[in-house]
Short mmCIF file of C-alpha atoms and ligand atoms in Angstrom, two decimals:
data_model
loop_
_atom_site.label_atom_id
_atom_site.label_comp_id
_atom_site.label_asym_id
_atom_site.label_seq_id
_atom_site.Cartn_x
_atom_site.Cartn_y
_atom_site.Cartn_z
CA UNK A 1 105.30 -18.53 137.24
CA UNK A 2 102.32 -18.68 139.56
CA UNK A 3 100.50 -15.61 140.83
CA UNK A 4 99.42 -15.15 144.41
CA UNK A 5 97.21 -17.81 145.94
CA UNK A 6 93.57 -17.10 146.67
CA UNK A 7 91.69 -18.51 149.64
CA UNK A 8 87.89 -18.65 149.41
CA UNK A 9 85.71 -20.07 152.19
CA UNK A 10 82.05 -21.08 152.27
CA UNK A 11 80.37 -20.73 155.66
CA UNK A 12 76.91 -21.02 157.13
CA UNK A 13 74.77 -23.18 159.35
CA UNK A 14 73.74 -26.79 158.79
CA UNK A 15 71.86 -27.40 155.58
CA UNK A 16 72.52 -23.89 154.24
CA UNK A 17 73.89 -25.26 150.97
CA UNK A 18 77.68 -25.00 151.34
CA UNK A 19 78.49 -28.44 149.95
CA UNK A 20 75.89 -28.08 147.20
CA UNK A 21 77.42 -24.76 146.13
CA UNK A 22 81.06 -25.86 146.33
CA UNK A 23 80.86 -28.28 143.38
CA UNK A 24 79.47 -25.90 140.69
CA UNK A 25 81.74 -23.10 141.94
CA UNK A 26 84.74 -25.36 141.41
CA UNK A 27 83.37 -26.25 137.95
CA UNK A 28 83.08 -22.58 137.03
CA UNK A 29 86.65 -22.01 138.14
CA UNK A 30 87.79 -24.89 135.92
CA UNK A 31 85.89 -23.30 133.03
CA UNK A 32 88.14 -20.27 133.57
CA UNK A 33 91.24 -22.46 133.42
CA UNK A 34 91.72 -22.39 137.20
CA UNK A 35 92.12 -25.75 138.95
CA UNK A 36 91.04 -25.16 142.54
CA UNK A 37 92.10 -27.15 145.58
CA UNK A 38 88.75 -28.19 147.05
CA UNK A 39 88.66 -29.01 150.76
CA UNK A 40 86.13 -29.42 153.55
CA UNK A 41 86.46 -29.12 157.30
CA UNK A 42 86.96 -31.11 159.37
CA UNK A 43 88.89 -33.55 157.22
CA UNK A 44 91.11 -33.66 154.17
CA UNK A 45 94.07 -35.26 155.94
CA UNK A 46 94.42 -38.60 157.74
CA UNK A 47 94.46 -36.96 161.17
CA UNK A 48 91.63 -34.67 160.13
CA UNK A 49 89.43 -37.56 159.00
CA UNK A 50 90.04 -39.36 162.29
CA UNK A 51 89.07 -36.18 164.15
CA UNK A 52 86.00 -35.88 161.88
CA UNK A 53 84.84 -39.38 162.82
CA UNK A 54 85.32 -38.64 166.52
CA UNK A 55 83.53 -35.30 166.21
CA UNK A 56 80.51 -36.21 164.15
CA UNK A 57 79.55 -39.69 165.41
CA UNK A 58 76.17 -39.19 167.10
CA UNK A 59 76.68 -42.36 169.19
CA UNK A 60 79.62 -40.87 171.12
CA UNK A 61 79.39 -37.60 173.06
CA UNK A 62 82.48 -35.36 173.14
CA UNK A 63 82.99 -32.72 175.82
CA UNK A 64 82.98 -29.09 174.59
CA UNK A 65 86.72 -28.45 175.06
CA UNK A 66 87.68 -31.76 173.48
CA UNK A 67 85.37 -30.85 170.59
CA UNK A 68 87.10 -27.48 170.19
CA UNK A 69 90.58 -28.96 170.12
CA UNK A 70 89.64 -31.83 167.80
CA UNK A 71 88.29 -29.30 165.28
CA UNK A 72 91.43 -27.21 165.69
CA UNK A 73 93.73 -30.23 165.36
CA UNK A 74 92.00 -31.09 162.08
CA UNK A 75 92.37 -27.46 160.93
CA UNK A 76 96.03 -27.18 161.91
CA UNK A 77 96.84 -30.32 159.93
CA UNK A 78 94.82 -29.21 156.88
CA UNK A 79 96.39 -25.75 156.89
CA UNK A 80 99.96 -26.92 157.28
CA UNK A 81 99.86 -29.83 154.85
CA UNK A 82 97.32 -28.75 152.22
CA UNK A 83 96.06 -25.15 152.32
CA UNK A 84 99.25 -23.20 153.05
CA UNK A 85 101.36 -25.13 150.51
CA UNK A 86 98.64 -24.72 147.87
CA UNK A 87 98.42 -20.97 148.45
CA UNK A 88 102.21 -20.68 148.42
CA UNK A 89 102.14 -22.36 145.00
CA UNK A 90 99.65 -19.75 143.74
CA UNK A 91 96.63 -22.06 143.76
CA UNK A 92 93.01 -21.15 144.49
CA UNK A 93 91.72 -22.97 147.59
CA UNK A 94 87.95 -23.39 148.02
CA UNK A 95 87.07 -24.59 151.51
CA UNK A 96 83.76 -25.76 152.96
CA UNK A 97 84.05 -24.12 156.46
CA UNK A 98 87.06 -22.53 158.22
CA UNK A 99 87.70 -20.44 161.37
CA UNK A 100 84.26 -18.80 161.44
CA UNK A 101 82.67 -22.19 162.04
CA UNK A 102 84.65 -22.54 165.27
CA UNK A 103 83.58 -19.10 166.43
CA UNK A 104 79.97 -19.88 165.56
CA UNK A 105 79.68 -23.40 166.98
CA UNK A 106 82.19 -23.69 169.82
CA UNK A 107 82.20 -20.06 170.99
CA UNK A 108 78.65 -18.82 170.32
CA UNK A 109 77.00 -22.25 170.23
CA UNK A 110 78.76 -24.07 173.07
CA UNK A 111 79.61 -20.97 175.08
CA UNK A 112 83.37 -21.57 175.32
CA UNK A 113 84.86 -18.17 176.23
CA UNK A 114 86.34 -16.05 173.42
CA UNK A 115 89.64 -15.77 175.31
CA UNK A 116 90.00 -19.54 174.92
CA UNK A 117 88.63 -19.93 171.39
CA UNK A 118 90.08 -16.90 169.59
CA UNK A 119 93.83 -17.40 170.15
CA UNK A 120 93.65 -21.16 169.68
CA UNK A 121 91.64 -20.69 166.49
CA UNK A 122 94.18 -18.20 165.13
CA UNK A 123 97.04 -20.53 165.98
CA UNK A 124 95.37 -23.50 164.26
CA UNK A 125 94.82 -21.39 161.13
CA UNK A 126 98.54 -20.66 161.03
CA UNK A 127 97.78 -16.96 160.66
CA UNK A 128 95.90 -17.57 157.40
CA UNK A 129 92.91 -15.39 156.69
CA UNK A 130 90.57 -16.04 153.78
CA UNK A 131 90.58 -13.56 150.91
CA UNK A 132 86.82 -14.03 150.72
CA UNK A 133 84.30 -15.69 153.03
CA UNK A 134 80.81 -16.25 151.65
CA UNK A 135 78.28 -16.79 154.44
CA UNK A 136 75.02 -18.49 153.47
CA UNK A 137 72.31 -17.04 155.71
CA UNK A 138 69.48 -19.46 156.46
CA UNK A 139 67.20 -19.96 159.47
CA UNK A 140 68.17 -23.18 161.27
CA UNK A 141 64.66 -24.58 161.00
CA UNK A 142 64.88 -24.39 157.21
CA UNK A 143 68.29 -26.07 157.18
CA UNK A 144 67.04 -28.85 159.44
CA UNK A 145 63.93 -29.35 157.28
CA UNK A 146 66.15 -29.65 154.19
CA UNK A 147 68.34 -32.27 155.85
CA UNK A 148 65.31 -34.25 156.97
CA UNK A 149 63.71 -34.02 153.51
CA UNK A 150 66.96 -35.29 151.96
CA UNK A 151 67.03 -38.22 154.39
CA UNK A 152 70.41 -37.13 155.79
CA UNK A 153 71.53 -39.11 158.83
CA UNK A 154 72.03 -36.23 161.27
CA UNK A 155 75.57 -36.07 162.68
CA UNK A 156 76.33 -35.19 166.30
CA UNK A 157 76.35 -31.45 165.63
CA UNK A 158 73.37 -31.47 163.25
CA UNK A 159 71.40 -33.18 165.99
CA UNK A 160 72.13 -30.45 168.56
CA UNK A 161 69.25 -28.39 169.95
CA UNK A 162 67.57 -25.67 167.89
CA UNK A 163 68.69 -23.23 170.63
CA UNK A 164 72.33 -23.99 169.82
CA UNK A 165 71.67 -23.67 166.09
CA UNK A 166 69.95 -20.31 166.68
CA UNK A 167 73.03 -19.03 168.52
CA UNK A 168 75.18 -20.28 165.64
CA UNK A 169 72.99 -18.49 163.10
CA UNK A 170 72.95 -15.28 165.14
CA UNK A 171 76.74 -15.33 165.25
CA UNK A 172 77.03 -15.81 161.51
CA UNK A 173 74.51 -13.03 160.85
CA UNK A 174 76.53 -10.56 162.91
CA UNK A 175 79.83 -11.20 161.12
CA UNK A 176 80.92 -8.26 158.97
CA UNK A 177 84.18 -7.40 157.26
CA UNK A 178 85.88 -6.24 154.08
CA UNK A 179 86.40 -9.83 153.03
CA UNK A 180 83.01 -11.17 154.10
CA UNK A 181 79.85 -11.33 152.01
CA UNK A 182 76.45 -12.55 153.14
CA UNK A 183 74.35 -14.45 150.61
CA UNK A 184 70.69 -15.37 150.93
CA UNK A 185 70.68 -19.12 151.56
CA UNK A 186 66.96 -19.21 150.71
CA UNK A 187 67.75 -18.54 147.04
CA UNK A 188 67.34 -21.50 144.70
CA UNK A 189 70.66 -23.21 143.91
CA UNK A 190 71.16 -21.60 140.47
CA UNK A 191 70.60 -18.06 141.78
CA UNK A 192 72.80 -18.70 144.79
CA UNK A 193 75.52 -19.92 142.44
CA UNK A 194 75.14 -16.75 140.36
CA UNK A 195 75.40 -14.53 143.45
CA UNK A 196 78.41 -16.43 144.80
CA UNK A 197 80.15 -16.39 141.45
CA UNK A 198 79.61 -12.63 141.09
CA UNK A 199 81.53 -12.12 144.36
CA UNK A 200 84.35 -14.45 143.33
CA UNK A 201 84.68 -12.96 139.85
CA UNK A 202 84.83 -9.47 141.35
CA UNK A 203 87.61 -10.58 143.67
CA UNK A 204 89.95 -11.41 140.80
CA UNK A 205 88.43 -10.56 137.39
CA UNK A 206 91.65 -11.42 135.56
CA UNK A 207 91.81 -14.93 136.95
CA UNK A 208 88.09 -15.70 136.69
CA UNK A 209 87.34 -14.60 133.15
CA UNK A 210 85.55 -17.43 131.29
CA UNK A 211 87.39 -19.22 128.52
CA UNK A 212 90.88 -18.64 129.94
CA UNK A 213 91.59 -22.36 130.07
N1 ATP B 301 69.81 -23.25 147.52
C1 ATP B 301 69.15 -24.32 147.94
N2 ATP B 301 67.79 -24.35 147.96
C2 ATP B 301 67.12 -25.42 148.39
N3 ATP B 301 67.70 -26.57 148.83
C3 ATP B 301 69.03 -26.60 148.83
C4 ATP B 301 69.83 -25.49 148.40
N4 ATP B 301 71.13 -25.82 148.53
C5 ATP B 301 71.16 -27.05 149.03
N5 ATP B 301 69.91 -27.54 149.20
C6 ATP B 301 69.54 -28.85 149.77
O1 ATP B 301 69.64 -28.72 151.18
C7 ATP B 301 70.29 -29.83 151.74
C8 ATP B 301 71.54 -29.36 152.46
O2 ATP B 301 72.47 -28.85 151.52
P1 ATP B 301 74.04 -29.00 151.76
O3 ATP B 301 74.36 -30.39 152.16
O4 ATP B 301 74.71 -28.44 150.57
O5 ATP B 301 74.21 -28.03 153.00
P2 ATP B 301 75.51 -27.81 153.89
O6 ATP B 301 75.55 -26.35 154.17
O7 ATP B 301 76.69 -28.41 153.21
O8 ATP B 301 75.12 -28.61 155.19
P3 ATP B 301 76.09 -29.25 156.31
O9 ATP B 301 76.54 -28.13 157.18
O10 ATP B 301 75.19 -30.21 157.01
O11 ATP B 301 77.23 -29.93 155.59
C9 ATP B 301 70.58 -30.80 150.60
O12 ATP B 301 69.56 -31.76 150.56
C10 ATP B 301 70.53 -29.91 149.37
O13 ATP B 301 70.10 -30.63 148.25
MG1 MG B 302 78.06 -29.83 153.84
#
């Protein structure tokens, strides 16, 4: 018998450390005998990967509304074919980005009105809401400097103006909620991992006790 599923999301601006954090978090879950379903947005399905290529290729501009709906198409497919079935089976899902990214980038960043973004975003998420969203707070200049230092080829959204990235960051900073926690993205990776794990372990101490596996 499986217990209830658990949906955990990592959010934050470019270069804030989401992907870096996702791997050791998944490892810690495995050390507790929990095998998480690890996903990233956009992507994770055939349609989602095609949308990802169209969205992130710096050589090809995409208009703001097309960008919104490509992200949402990728999300709708990922939710219906991967995330919702996994949660229904009692699995833990650990996602790199989810609905908050659309609010931050397409609504706050691009300026698409909330009355367009919010209902479409909810529909694409299939009514799913994360049990926990960890937001990594980091000034955009620091994230950009990290990407440059790492030699990352900036994708179409990375390469957007600092003004857009500041609006994105401001949106993330303002997000509050019972199921939202802000973490200091300036922490070194091991301390960030500790802080993130403390939040996850608190969420479900029974499931995330070490040595369960
Ligand atoms: N806590 C940290 N402290 C310092 N550098 C970090 C930290 N976490 C990640 N980095 C470095 O910063 C860069 C960006 O990290 P990462 O790719 O994990 O960010 P991201 O949030 O996934 O970015 P993106 O939104 O572009 O996918 C990488 O070079 C990574 O090694
Ligand atoms: Mg990443």
